[in-house]
Amino acid sequence: MRSLRVLPLVCLSLIVLLVLPATAQTAPPPGWRQVQSLPPQTPVQVKTDHTKTTCLITTVTEENLTCSQSVFARGEIKTIKLPRKAKSTVAGLLIGAGVGAGVGAGVGSAINAGDSGSLIHVSGGKSAGVGAAVGAIIGIGIGAIVGHSTDLFATTIYKR
């Protein structure tokens, strides 16, 4: 039962540890010179006035960014970011596991709370534990997908 009291604290600690580094990056992003210093074949996320794409850098001049698929004029580029998909996937996985475990524990203890006459009745603590485990497994999958698709930790290196 004590582990159920510690679970929310662990989840809250994980969320705080993951959110603080993301909010600490409030300094203004560097300029075009940093984009020019990137080596060829560096993956970047380019957001323009009309599109958003991820591509590999071929060359960068004073006026254009040439990627594997297309050429972007510097004037049309809103932002250029370095993707951090792995870090975002792990963060989403951890957050999903924590949230899923918390929801699963609540659902597991609520389902079995008033059913003492059933043949398969177990204590509230055991059903909460099973619910937490099932919720964490489901939350891991959902969190990893959401973390990977949103790329929470992409680093902005250019902003118009």
PDB file of C-alpha atoms in Angstrom:
ATOM      1  CA  MET A   1       0.000   0.000   0.000  1.00  0.00           C
ATOM      2  CA  ARG A   2       2.917   2.324   0.679  1.00  0.00           C
ATOM      3  CA  SER A   3       4.062   1.948  -2.936  1.00  0.00           C
ATOM      4  CA  LEU A   4       0.740   3.422  -4.072  1.00  0.00           C
ATOM      5  CA  ARG A   5       1.480   6.572  -2.054  1.00  0.00           C
ATOM      6  CA  VAL A   6       4.955   6.871  -3.529  1.00  0.00           C
ATOM      7  CA  LEU A   7       3.798   6.394  -7.144  1.00  0.00           C
ATOM      8  CA  PRO A   8       2.303   9.906  -7.574  1.00  0.00           C
ATOM      9  CA  LEU A   9       5.493  11.461  -6.174  1.00  0.00           C
ATOM     10  CA  VAL A  10       7.637   9.488  -8.605  1.00  0.00           C
ATOM     11  CA  CYS A  11       5.402  10.497 -11.536  1.00  0.00           C
ATOM     12  CA  LEU A  12       5.467  14.157 -10.504  1.00  0.00           C
ATOM     13  CA  SER A  13       9.251  14.064 -10.123  1.00  0.00           C
ATOM     14  CA  LEU A  14       9.690  12.591 -13.604  1.00  0.00           C
ATOM     15  CA  ILE A  15       7.450  15.233 -15.140  1.00  0.00           C
ATOM     16  CA  VAL A  16       9.304  18.062 -13.372  1.00  0.00           C
ATOM     17  CA  LEU A  17      12.691  16.682 -14.421  1.00  0.00           C
ATOM     18  CA  LEU A  18      11.568  16.430 -18.047  1.00  0.00           C
ATOM     19  CA  VAL A  19       9.836  19.805 -18.234  1.00  0.00           C
ATOM     20  CA  LEU A  20      12.541  21.917 -16.551  1.00  0.00           C
ATOM     21  CA  PRO A  21      15.191  21.374 -19.271  1.00  0.00           C
ATOM     22  CA  ALA A  22      12.620  22.266 -21.942  1.00  0.00           C
ATOM     23  CA  THR A  23      11.682  25.529 -20.219  1.00  0.00           C
ATOM     24  CA  ALA A  24      15.300  26.416 -19.442  1.00  0.00           C
ATOM     25  CA  GLN A  25      16.032  26.958 -23.153  1.00  0.00           C
ATOM     26  CA  THR A  26      14.545  30.456 -23.296  1.00  0.00           C
ATOM     27  CA  ALA A  27      17.633  32.240 -24.645  1.00  0.00           C
ATOM     28  CA  PRO A  28      17.196  33.687 -28.133  1.00  0.00           C
ATOM     29  CA  PRO A  29      18.264  31.239 -30.829  1.00  0.00           C
ATOM     30  CA  PRO A  30      21.481  31.897 -32.761  1.00  0.00           C
ATOM     31  CA  GLY A  31      21.410  33.262 -36.280  1.00  0.00           C
ATOM     32  CA  TRP A  32      22.133  32.120 -39.794  1.00  0.00           C
ATOM     33  CA  ARG A  33      25.865  31.668 -39.084  1.00  0.00           C
ATOM     34  CA  GLN A  34      25.123  28.599 -36.974  1.00  0.00           C
ATOM     35  CA  VAL A  35      23.054  27.141 -39.809  1.00  0.00           C
ATOM     36  CA  GLN A  36      25.999  27.727 -42.176  1.00  0.00           C
ATOM     37  CA  SER A  37      28.326  25.901 -39.779  1.00  0.00           C
ATOM     38  CA  LEU A  38      26.270  22.672 -39.880  1.00  0.00           C
ATOM     39  CA  PRO A  39      28.001  19.852 -41.753  1.00  0.00           C
ATOM     40  CA  PRO A  40      26.405  18.267 -44.837  1.00  0.00           C
ATOM     41  CA  GLN A  41      23.934  15.416 -44.188  1.00  0.00           C
ATOM     42  CA  THR A  42      22.774  16.954 -40.874  1.00  0.00           C
ATOM     43  CA  PRO A  43      19.066  16.279 -40.364  1.00  0.00           C
ATOM     44  CA  VAL A  44      17.029  19.462 -39.768  1.00  0.00           C
ATOM     45  CA  GLN A  45      13.374  20.446 -39.440  1.00  0.00           C
ATOM     46  CA  VAL A  46      12.633  23.406 -41.693  1.00  0.00           C
ATOM     47  CA  LYS A  47       9.437  25.415 -41.237  1.00  0.00           C
ATOM     48  CA  THR A  48       8.673  27.951 -43.960  1.00  0.00           C
ATOM     49  CA  ASP A  49       5.737  30.222 -44.652  1.00  0.00           C
ATOM     50  CA  HIS A  50       3.978  27.351 -46.456  1.00  0.00           C
ATOM     51  CA  THR A  51       5.487  23.990 -45.423  1.00  0.00           C
ATOM     52  CA  LYS A  52       7.183  22.048 -42.670  1.00  0.00           C
ATOM     53  CA  THR A  53       9.643  19.313 -43.575  1.00  0.00           C
ATOM     54  CA  THR A  54      12.514  17.272 -42.217  1.00  0.00           C
ATOM     55  CA  CYS A  55      15.466  16.910 -44.558  1.00  0.00           C
ATOM     56  CA  LEU A  56      19.240  16.447 -44.783  1.00  0.00           C
ATOM     57  CA  ILE A  57      21.355  19.547 -45.406  1.00  0.00           C
ATOM     58  CA  THR A  58      23.316  19.581 -48.643  1.00  0.00           C
ATOM     59  CA  THR A  59      24.682  23.152 -48.655  1.00  0.00           C
ATOM     60  CA  VAL A  60      23.999  26.470 -46.953  1.00  0.00           C
ATOM     61  CA  THR A  61      24.807  29.796 -48.600  1.00  0.00           C
ATOM     62  CA  GLU A  62      24.119  33.363 -47.498  1.00  0.00           C
ATOM     63  CA  GLU A  63      20.751  33.281 -49.332  1.00  0.00           C
ATOM     64  CA  ASN A  64      19.635  29.612 -49.511  1.00  0.00           C
ATOM     65  CA  LEU A  65      19.405  26.366 -47.606  1.00  0.00           C
ATOM     66  CA  THR A  66      19.674  23.383 -49.925  1.00  0.00           C
ATOM     67  CA  CYS A  67      18.333  20.124 -48.588  1.00  0.00           C
ATOM     68  CA  SER A  68      18.112  16.634 -50.005  1.00  0.00           C
ATOM     69  CA  GLN A  69      14.616  17.315 -51.379  1.00  0.00           C
ATOM     70  CA  SER A  70      14.431  21.051 -52.059  1.00  0.00           C
ATOM     71  CA  VAL A  71      15.933  24.536 -51.868  1.00  0.00           C
ATOM     72  CA  PHE A  72      14.646  27.095 -49.364  1.00  0.00           C
ATOM     73  CA  ALA A  73      15.250  30.827 -49.673  1.00  0.00           C
ATOM     74  CA  ARG A  74      16.451  32.334 -46.401  1.00  0.00           C
ATOM     75  CA  GLY A  75      13.613  34.891 -46.477  1.00  0.00           C
ATOM     76  CA  GLU A  76      10.880  32.239 -46.520  1.00  0.00           C
ATOM     77  CA  ILE A  77      12.316  30.160 -43.628  1.00  0.00           C
ATOM     78  CA  LYS A  78      10.600  30.754 -40.277  1.00  0.00           C
ATOM     79  CA  THR A  79      12.574  28.284 -38.149  1.00  0.00           C
ATOM     80  CA  ILE A  80      15.253  25.621 -38.440  1.00  0.00           C
ATOM     81  CA  LYS A  81      15.467  23.022 -35.686  1.00  0.00           C
ATOM     82  CA  LEU A  82      17.755  20.103 -34.928  1.00  0.00           C
ATOM     83  CA  PRO A  83      15.504  17.104 -34.211  1.00  0.00           C
ATOM     84  CA  ARG A  84      15.859  15.198 -30.938  1.00  0.00           C
ATOM     85  CA  LYS A  85      13.475  12.311 -31.644  1.00  0.00           C
ATOM     86  CA  ALA A  86      15.201   9.798 -29.358  1.00  0.00           C
ATOM     87  CA  LYS A  87      15.100  12.085 -26.315  1.00  0.00           C
ATOM     88  CA  SER A  88      11.487  13.021 -26.996  1.00  0.00           C
ATOM     89  CA  THR A  89      10.498   9.375 -27.442  1.00  0.00           C
ATOM     90  CA  VAL A  90      12.071   8.402 -24.105  1.00  0.00           C
ATOM     91  CA  ALA A  91      10.442  11.373 -22.361  1.00  0.00           C
ATOM     92  CA  GLY A  92       7.050  10.467 -23.807  1.00  0.00           C
ATOM     93  CA  LEU A  93       7.588   6.858 -22.801  1.00  0.00           C
ATOM     94  CA  LEU A  94       8.340   7.814 -19.181  1.00  0.00           C
ATOM     95  CA  ILE A  95       5.466  10.272 -18.920  1.00  0.00           C
ATOM     96  CA  GLY A  96       3.096   7.755 -20.514  1.00  0.00           C
ATOM     97  CA  ALA A  97       4.216   5.033 -18.108  1.00  0.00           C
ATOM     98  CA  GLY A  98       3.665   7.276 -15.100  1.00  0.00           C
ATOM     99  CA  VAL A  99       0.275   8.541 -16.205  1.00  0.00           C
ATOM    100  CA  GLY A 100      -0.830   5.060 -17.295  1.00  0.00           C
ATOM    101  CA  ALA A 101       0.239   3.538 -13.983  1.00  0.00           C
ATOM    102  CA  GLY A 102      -1.625   6.193 -12.022  1.00  0.00           C
ATOM    103  CA  VAL A 103      -4.810   5.849 -14.055  1.00  0.00           C
ATOM    104  CA  GLY A 104      -4.537   2.054 -14.048  1.00  0.00           C
ATOM    105  CA  ALA A 105      -4.116   1.951 -10.266  1.00  0.00           C
ATOM    106  CA  GLY A 106      -7.189   4.107  -9.793  1.00  0.00           C
ATOM    107  CA  VAL A 107      -9.283   2.076 -12.201  1.00  0.00           C
ATOM    108  CA  GLY A 108      -8.019  -1.231 -10.795  1.00  0.00           C
ATOM    109  CA  SER A 109      -8.898  -0.346  -7.221  1.00  0.00           C
ATOM    110  CA  ALA A 110     -12.273   1.140  -8.210  1.00  0.00           C
ATOM    111  CA  ILE A 111     -13.360  -1.898 -10.237  1.00  0.00           C
ATOM    112  CA  ASN A 112     -12.840  -4.341  -7.385  1.00  0.00           C
ATOM    113  CA  ALA A 113     -13.689  -2.065  -4.442  1.00  0.00           C
ATOM    114  CA  GLY A 114     -17.231  -3.181  -3.628  1.00  0.00           C
ATOM    115  CA  ASP A 115     -17.267  -6.706  -5.055  1.00  0.00           C
ATOM    116  CA  SER A 116     -16.410  -8.856  -2.023  1.00  0.00           C
ATOM    117  CA  GLY A 117     -18.748 -11.753  -2.952  1.00  0.00           C
ATOM    118  CA  SER A 118     -17.176 -12.507  -6.315  1.00  0.00           C
ATOM    119  CA  LEU A 119     -15.282 -15.736  -6.994  1.00  0.00           C
ATOM    120  CA  ILE A 120     -12.252 -13.830  -8.276  1.00  0.00           C
ATOM    121  CA  HIS A 121     -12.257 -11.038  -5.689  1.00  0.00           C
ATOM    122  CA  VAL A 122      -8.821  -9.799  -4.676  1.00  0.00           C
ATOM    123  CA  SER A 123      -7.875  -7.019  -2.299  1.00  0.00           C
ATOM    124  CA  GLY A 124      -7.965  -3.396  -3.414  1.00  0.00           C
ATOM    125  CA  GLY A 125      -4.174  -3.196  -3.218  1.00  0.00           C
ATOM    126  CA  LYS A 126      -3.656  -6.181  -5.508  1.00  0.00           C
ATOM    127  CA  SER A 127      -6.193  -4.996  -8.054  1.00  0.00           C
ATOM    128  CA  ALA A 128      -4.635  -1.520  -7.968  1.00  0.00           C
ATOM    129  CA  GLY A 129      -1.229  -3.075  -8.588  1.00  0.00           C
ATOM    130  CA  VAL A 130      -2.498  -5.085 -11.536  1.00  0.00           C
ATOM    131  CA  GLY A 131      -4.260  -1.991 -12.881  1.00  0.00           C
ATOM    132  CA  ALA A 132      -1.071   0.050 -12.489  1.00  0.00           C
ATOM    133  CA  ALA A 133       0.946  -2.550 -14.386  1.00  0.00           C
ATOM    134  CA  VAL A 134      -1.560  -2.776 -17.234  1.00  0.00           C
ATOM    135  CA  GLY A 135      -1.907   1.021 -17.344  1.00  0.00           C
ATOM    136  CA  ALA A 136       1.869   1.482 -17.432  1.00  0.00           C
ATOM    137  CA  ILE A 137       2.223  -0.954 -20.350  1.00  0.00           C
ATOM    138  CA  ILE A 138      -0.477   0.827 -22.330  1.00  0.00           C
ATOM    139  CA  GLY A 139       0.910   4.244 -21.330  1.00  0.00           C
ATOM    140  CA  ILE A 140       4.422   3.301 -22.480  1.00  0.00           C
ATOM    141  CA  GLY A 141       3.188   2.618 -25.994  1.00  0.00           C
ATOM    142  CA  ILE A 142       1.018   5.699 -26.263  1.00  0.00           C
ATOM    143  CA  GLY A 143       3.645   7.941 -24.659  1.00  0.00           C
ATOM    144  CA  ALA A 144       6.404   6.725 -26.965  1.00  0.00           C
ATOM    145  CA  ILE A 145       4.267   7.373 -30.049  1.00  0.00           C
ATOM    146  CA  VAL A 146       3.243  10.849 -28.886  1.00  0.00           C
ATOM    147  CA  GLY A 147       6.789  11.764 -27.802  1.00  0.00           C
ATOM    148  CA  HIS A 148       8.271  10.641 -31.109  1.00  0.00           C
ATOM    149  CA  SER A 149       5.681  12.411 -33.243  1.00  0.00           C
ATOM    150  CA  THR A 150       5.801  15.735 -31.381  1.00  0.00           C
ATOM    151  CA  ASP A 151       9.612  15.961 -30.939  1.00  0.00           C
ATOM    152  CA  LEU A 152       9.380  17.934 -27.688  1.00  0.00           C
ATOM    153  CA  PHE A 153      13.122  18.601 -27.408  1.00  0.00           C
ATOM    154  CA  ALA A 154      14.007  19.834 -30.913  1.00  0.00           C
ATOM    155  CA  THR A 155      16.640  22.590 -30.619  1.00  0.00           C
ATOM    156  CA  THR A 156      15.914  25.802 -32.522  1.00  0.00           C
ATOM    157  CA  ILE A 157      19.057  27.044 -34.255  1.00  0.00           C
ATOM    158  CA  TYR A 158      17.499  29.696 -36.497  1.00  0.00           C
ATOM    159  CA  LYS A 159      14.410  31.857 -36.135  1.00  0.00           C
ATOM    160  CA  ARG A 160      13.310  34.656 -38.388  1.00  0.00           C
TER     161      ARG A 160
END
